[in-house]
Tab-separated table of C-alpha atoms in Angstrom:
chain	number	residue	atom	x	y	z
A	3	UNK	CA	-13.638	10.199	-11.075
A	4	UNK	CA	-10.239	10.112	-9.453
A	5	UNK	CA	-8.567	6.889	-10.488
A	6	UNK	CA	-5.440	4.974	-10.679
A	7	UNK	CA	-5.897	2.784	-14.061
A	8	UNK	CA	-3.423	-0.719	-14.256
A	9	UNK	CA	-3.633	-2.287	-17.560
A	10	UNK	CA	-4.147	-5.486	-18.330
A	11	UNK	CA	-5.639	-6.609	-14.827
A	12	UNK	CA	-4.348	-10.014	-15.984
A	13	UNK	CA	-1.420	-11.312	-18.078
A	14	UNK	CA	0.146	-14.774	-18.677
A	15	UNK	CA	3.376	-14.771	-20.127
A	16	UNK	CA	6.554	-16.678	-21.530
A	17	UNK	CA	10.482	-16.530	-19.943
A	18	UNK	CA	11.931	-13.795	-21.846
A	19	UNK	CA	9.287	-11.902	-23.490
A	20	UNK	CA	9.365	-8.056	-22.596
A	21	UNK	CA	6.249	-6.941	-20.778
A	22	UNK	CA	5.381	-3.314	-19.769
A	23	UNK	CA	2.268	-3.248	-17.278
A	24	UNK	CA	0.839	0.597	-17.319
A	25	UNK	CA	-0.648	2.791	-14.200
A	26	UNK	CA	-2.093	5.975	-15.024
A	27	UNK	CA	-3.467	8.315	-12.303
A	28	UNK	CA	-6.268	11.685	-12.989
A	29	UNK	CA	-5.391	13.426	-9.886
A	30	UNK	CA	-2.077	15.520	-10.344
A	31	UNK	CA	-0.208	13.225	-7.923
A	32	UNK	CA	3.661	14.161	-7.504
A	33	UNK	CA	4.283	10.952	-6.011
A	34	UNK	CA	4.248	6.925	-7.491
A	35	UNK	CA	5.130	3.373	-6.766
A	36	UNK	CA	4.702	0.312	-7.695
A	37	UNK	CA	4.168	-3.401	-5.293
A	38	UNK	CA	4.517	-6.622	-5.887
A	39	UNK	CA	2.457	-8.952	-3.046
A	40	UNK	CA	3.081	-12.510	-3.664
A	41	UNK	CA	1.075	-14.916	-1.209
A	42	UNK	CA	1.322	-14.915	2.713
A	43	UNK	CA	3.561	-12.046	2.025
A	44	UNK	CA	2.927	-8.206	2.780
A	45	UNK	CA	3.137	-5.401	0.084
A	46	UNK	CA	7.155	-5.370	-1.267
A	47	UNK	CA	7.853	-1.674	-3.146
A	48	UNK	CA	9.778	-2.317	-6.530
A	49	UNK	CA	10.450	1.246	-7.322
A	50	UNK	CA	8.846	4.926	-6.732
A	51	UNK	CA	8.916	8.185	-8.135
A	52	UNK	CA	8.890	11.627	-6.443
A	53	UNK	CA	7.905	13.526	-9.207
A	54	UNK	CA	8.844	13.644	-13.361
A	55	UNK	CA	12.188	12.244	-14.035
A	56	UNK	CA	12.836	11.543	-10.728
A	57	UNK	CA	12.655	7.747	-10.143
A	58	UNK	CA	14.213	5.399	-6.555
A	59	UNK	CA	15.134	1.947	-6.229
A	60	UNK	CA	12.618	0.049	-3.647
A	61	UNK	CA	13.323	-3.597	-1.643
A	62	UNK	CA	12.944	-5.267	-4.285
A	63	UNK	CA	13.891	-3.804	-7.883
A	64	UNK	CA	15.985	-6.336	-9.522
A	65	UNK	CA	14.486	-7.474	-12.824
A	66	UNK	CA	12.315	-4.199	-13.075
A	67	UNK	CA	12.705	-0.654	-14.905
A	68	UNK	CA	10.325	2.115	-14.363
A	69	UNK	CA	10.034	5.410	-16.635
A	70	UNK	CA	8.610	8.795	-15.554
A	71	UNK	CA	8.627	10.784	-18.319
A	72	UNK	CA	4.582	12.565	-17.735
A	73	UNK	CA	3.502	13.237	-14.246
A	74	UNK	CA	0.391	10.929	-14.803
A	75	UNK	CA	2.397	7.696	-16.272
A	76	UNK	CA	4.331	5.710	-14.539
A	77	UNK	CA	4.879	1.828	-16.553
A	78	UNK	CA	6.300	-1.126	-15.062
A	79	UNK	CA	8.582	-2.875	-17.863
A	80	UNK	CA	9.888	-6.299	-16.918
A	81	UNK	CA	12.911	-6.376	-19.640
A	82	UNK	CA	12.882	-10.435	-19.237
A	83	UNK	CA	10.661	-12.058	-17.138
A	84	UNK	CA	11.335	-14.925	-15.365
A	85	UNK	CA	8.928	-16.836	-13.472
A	86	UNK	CA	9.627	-15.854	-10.165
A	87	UNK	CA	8.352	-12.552	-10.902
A	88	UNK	CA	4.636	-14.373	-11.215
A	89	UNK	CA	2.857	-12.034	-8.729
A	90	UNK	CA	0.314	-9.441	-8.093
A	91	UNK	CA	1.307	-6.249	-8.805
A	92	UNK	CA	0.242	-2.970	-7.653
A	93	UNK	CA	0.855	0.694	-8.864
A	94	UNK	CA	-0.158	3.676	-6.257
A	95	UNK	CA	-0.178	7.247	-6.273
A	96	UNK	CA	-0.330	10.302	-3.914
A	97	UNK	CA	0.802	13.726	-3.670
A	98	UNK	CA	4.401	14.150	-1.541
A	99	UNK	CA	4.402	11.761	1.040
A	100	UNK	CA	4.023	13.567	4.528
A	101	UNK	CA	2.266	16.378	2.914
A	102	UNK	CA	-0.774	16.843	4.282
A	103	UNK	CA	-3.383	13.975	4.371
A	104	UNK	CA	-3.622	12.710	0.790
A	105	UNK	CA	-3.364	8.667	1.174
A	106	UNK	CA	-1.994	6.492	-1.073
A	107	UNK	CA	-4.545	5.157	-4.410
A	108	UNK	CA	-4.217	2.176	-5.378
A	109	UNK	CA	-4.766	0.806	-8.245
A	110	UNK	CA	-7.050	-2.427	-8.926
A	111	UNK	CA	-4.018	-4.606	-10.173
A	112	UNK	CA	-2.090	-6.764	-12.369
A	113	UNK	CA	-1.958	-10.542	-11.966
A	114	UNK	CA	0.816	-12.011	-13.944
A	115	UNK	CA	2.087	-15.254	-14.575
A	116	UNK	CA	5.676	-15.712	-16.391
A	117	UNK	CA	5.461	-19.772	-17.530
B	12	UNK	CA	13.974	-3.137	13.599
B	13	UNK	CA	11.986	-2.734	10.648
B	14	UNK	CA	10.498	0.957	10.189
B	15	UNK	CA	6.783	0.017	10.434
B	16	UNK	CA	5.792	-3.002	12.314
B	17	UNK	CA	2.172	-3.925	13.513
B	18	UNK	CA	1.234	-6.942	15.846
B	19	UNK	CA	1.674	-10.391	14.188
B	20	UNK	CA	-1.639	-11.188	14.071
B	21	UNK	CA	-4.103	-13.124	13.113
B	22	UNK	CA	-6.412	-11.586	15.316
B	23	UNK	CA	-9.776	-14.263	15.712
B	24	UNK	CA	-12.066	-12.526	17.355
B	25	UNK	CA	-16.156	-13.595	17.820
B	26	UNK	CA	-18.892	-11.061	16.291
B	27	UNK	CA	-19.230	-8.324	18.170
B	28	UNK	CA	-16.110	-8.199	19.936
B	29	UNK	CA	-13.983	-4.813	20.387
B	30	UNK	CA	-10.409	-5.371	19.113
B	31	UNK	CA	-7.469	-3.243	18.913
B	32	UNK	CA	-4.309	-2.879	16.180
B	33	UNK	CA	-0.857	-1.280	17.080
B	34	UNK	CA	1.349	0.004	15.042
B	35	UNK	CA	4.851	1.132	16.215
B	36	UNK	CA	7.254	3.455	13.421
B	37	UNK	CA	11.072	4.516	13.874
B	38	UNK	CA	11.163	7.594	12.231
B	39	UNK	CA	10.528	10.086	14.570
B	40	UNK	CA	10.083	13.220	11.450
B	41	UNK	CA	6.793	11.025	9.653
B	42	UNK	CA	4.149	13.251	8.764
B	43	UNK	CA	1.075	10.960	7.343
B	44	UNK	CA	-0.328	8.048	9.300
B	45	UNK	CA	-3.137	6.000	7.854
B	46	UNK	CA	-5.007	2.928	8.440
B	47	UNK	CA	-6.146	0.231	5.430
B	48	UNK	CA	-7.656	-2.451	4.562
B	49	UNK	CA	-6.708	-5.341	2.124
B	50	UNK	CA	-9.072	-7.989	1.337
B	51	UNK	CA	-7.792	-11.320	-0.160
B	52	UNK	CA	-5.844	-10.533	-3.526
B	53	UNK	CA	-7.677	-6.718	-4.066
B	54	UNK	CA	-6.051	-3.579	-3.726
B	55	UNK	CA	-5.608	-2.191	-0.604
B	56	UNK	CA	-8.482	0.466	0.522
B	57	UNK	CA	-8.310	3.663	2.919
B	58	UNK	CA	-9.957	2.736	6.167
B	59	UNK	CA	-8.654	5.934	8.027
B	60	UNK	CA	-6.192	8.852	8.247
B	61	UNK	CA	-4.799	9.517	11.738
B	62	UNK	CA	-4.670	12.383	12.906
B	63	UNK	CA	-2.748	14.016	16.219
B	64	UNK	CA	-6.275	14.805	18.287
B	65	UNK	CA	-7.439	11.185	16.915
B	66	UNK	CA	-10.020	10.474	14.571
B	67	UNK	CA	-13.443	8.552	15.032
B	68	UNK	CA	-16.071	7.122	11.843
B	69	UNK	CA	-18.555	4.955	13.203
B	70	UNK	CA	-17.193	1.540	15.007
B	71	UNK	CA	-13.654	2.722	14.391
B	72	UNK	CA	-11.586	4.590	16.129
B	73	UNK	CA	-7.709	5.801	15.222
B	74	UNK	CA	-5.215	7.276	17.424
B	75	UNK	CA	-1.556	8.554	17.067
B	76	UNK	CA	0.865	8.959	19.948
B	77	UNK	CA	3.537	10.755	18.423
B	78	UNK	CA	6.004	10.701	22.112
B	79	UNK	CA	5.910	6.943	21.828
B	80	UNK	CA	5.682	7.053	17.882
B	81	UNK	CA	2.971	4.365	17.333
B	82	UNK	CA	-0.679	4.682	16.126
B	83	UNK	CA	-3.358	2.326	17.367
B	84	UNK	CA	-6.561	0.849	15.306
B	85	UNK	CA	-10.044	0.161	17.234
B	86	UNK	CA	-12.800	-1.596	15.937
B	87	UNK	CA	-16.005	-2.052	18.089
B	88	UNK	CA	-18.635	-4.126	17.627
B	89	UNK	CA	-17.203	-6.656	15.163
B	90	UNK	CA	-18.693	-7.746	11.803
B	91	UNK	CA	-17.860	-10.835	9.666
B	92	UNK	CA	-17.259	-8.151	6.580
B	93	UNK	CA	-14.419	-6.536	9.251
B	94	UNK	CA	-12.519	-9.865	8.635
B	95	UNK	CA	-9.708	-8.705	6.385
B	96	UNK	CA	-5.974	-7.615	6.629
B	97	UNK	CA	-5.175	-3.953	8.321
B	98	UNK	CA	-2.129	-2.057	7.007
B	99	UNK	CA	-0.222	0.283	8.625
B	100	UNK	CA	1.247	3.206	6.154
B	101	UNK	CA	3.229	6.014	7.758
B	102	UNK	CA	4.395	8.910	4.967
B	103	UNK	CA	7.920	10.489	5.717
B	104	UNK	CA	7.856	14.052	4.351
B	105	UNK	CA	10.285	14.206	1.078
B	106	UNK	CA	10.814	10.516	1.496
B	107	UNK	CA	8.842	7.644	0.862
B	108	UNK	CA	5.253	6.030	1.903
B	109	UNK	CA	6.393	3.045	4.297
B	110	UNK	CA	3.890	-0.093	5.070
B	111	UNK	CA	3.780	-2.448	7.542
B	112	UNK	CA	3.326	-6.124	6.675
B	113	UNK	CA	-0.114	-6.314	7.831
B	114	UNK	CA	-2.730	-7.931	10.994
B	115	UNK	CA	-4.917	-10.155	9.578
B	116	UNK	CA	-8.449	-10.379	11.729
B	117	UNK	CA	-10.787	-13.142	11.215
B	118	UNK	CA	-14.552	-12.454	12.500
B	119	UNK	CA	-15.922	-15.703	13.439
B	120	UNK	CA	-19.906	-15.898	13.630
């Protein structure tokens, strides 16, 4: 089944304790990004990826680092969290953007909490 | 002006009711258009691609004007599980997936 896997779906946290939340996709997708949606507000990108090694700031990447190192990974690390990163987080995939049809996957998401 | 934007919204609208989303983008070179769907706190889910001739599945309807650069959402016959918030996405080729911030529609019985 084509997928885009987010691990853990939920994660409470301290101030200062390094976190990495992981998205994995199945289907050979060039493209990557990850969203932070924090209530009564739309989807805000963090960062993206076009393809292996090749990563992009988004609106709103301070406090984040993203790795692409293998075409199907593409981790969130949040070096030292603070809690106004508390938020639901979502990583999606797709081949190159304006190629074709393919959509955007989402994946099912990662509620954290930084305390 | 923002790169995607969609009417403000919230849309109430009775059971049964047609209603109709716009969505307006800048970038005249996009490629991709798509419609989706984002219940409370869940991922967000493909409604519908858009394409140029415009696209039909069932009580929804999708069209792109690409002179005027804005795509347009119809849903007829209104169901309480329609109630949700509609997202815009428009993909710029070599670029980046762009989103708009959303029309939430409420059903109401």
């Amino acid at each position: 089944e084509a997928q885009v896997t987010q691990n853990p779906r939920y994660l409470i946290t301290v101030t200062g304790k390094k976190l990495t939340v992981t998205c994995s996709q199945n289907m050979n997708h060039e493209y990557m990004s990850w969203y932070r949606q924090d209530p009564g507000l739309g989807l805000r990108q963090i960062y993206y990826s076009m393809n292996v090694e090749a990563t992009d700031k988004g609106d709103v990447p301070e406090g984040y680092k993203v790795s692409r190192k293998e075409k199907r990974n593409f981790p969130l690390i949040l070096e030292s969290p603070s809690p106004n990163q508390t938020s639901l987080y979502f990583c999606a995939s797709s081949s190159y953007p304006g190629q074709g049809k393919t959509p955007l996957h989402f994946g099912n998401g990662t509620r954290l909490t930084v305390t | 002006r923002k790169e995607v934007e969609q009417d403000p919204g919230p849309f109430n609208v009775p059971e049964g009711a047609t209603v109709a989303f716009n969505c307006t983008y800048s970038n005249s070179a996009s490629q991709s258009f798509f419609w989706y769907r984002q219940d409370c706190r869940k991922e967000p889910k493909l409604l519908m691609s858009v394409y140029s001739s415009g696209n039909e599945d069932g009580r929804f309807t999708a069209q792109l004007n690409r002179a005027s650069q804005y795509i347009s959402l119809l849903i007829r016959d209104s169901k309480l599980s329609d109630s949700a918030t509609y997202l815009c996405v428009v993909g710029n080729y070599g670029q980046n997936f762009v989103f708009g911030p959303g029309t939430r529609l409420s059903v109401l019985p």
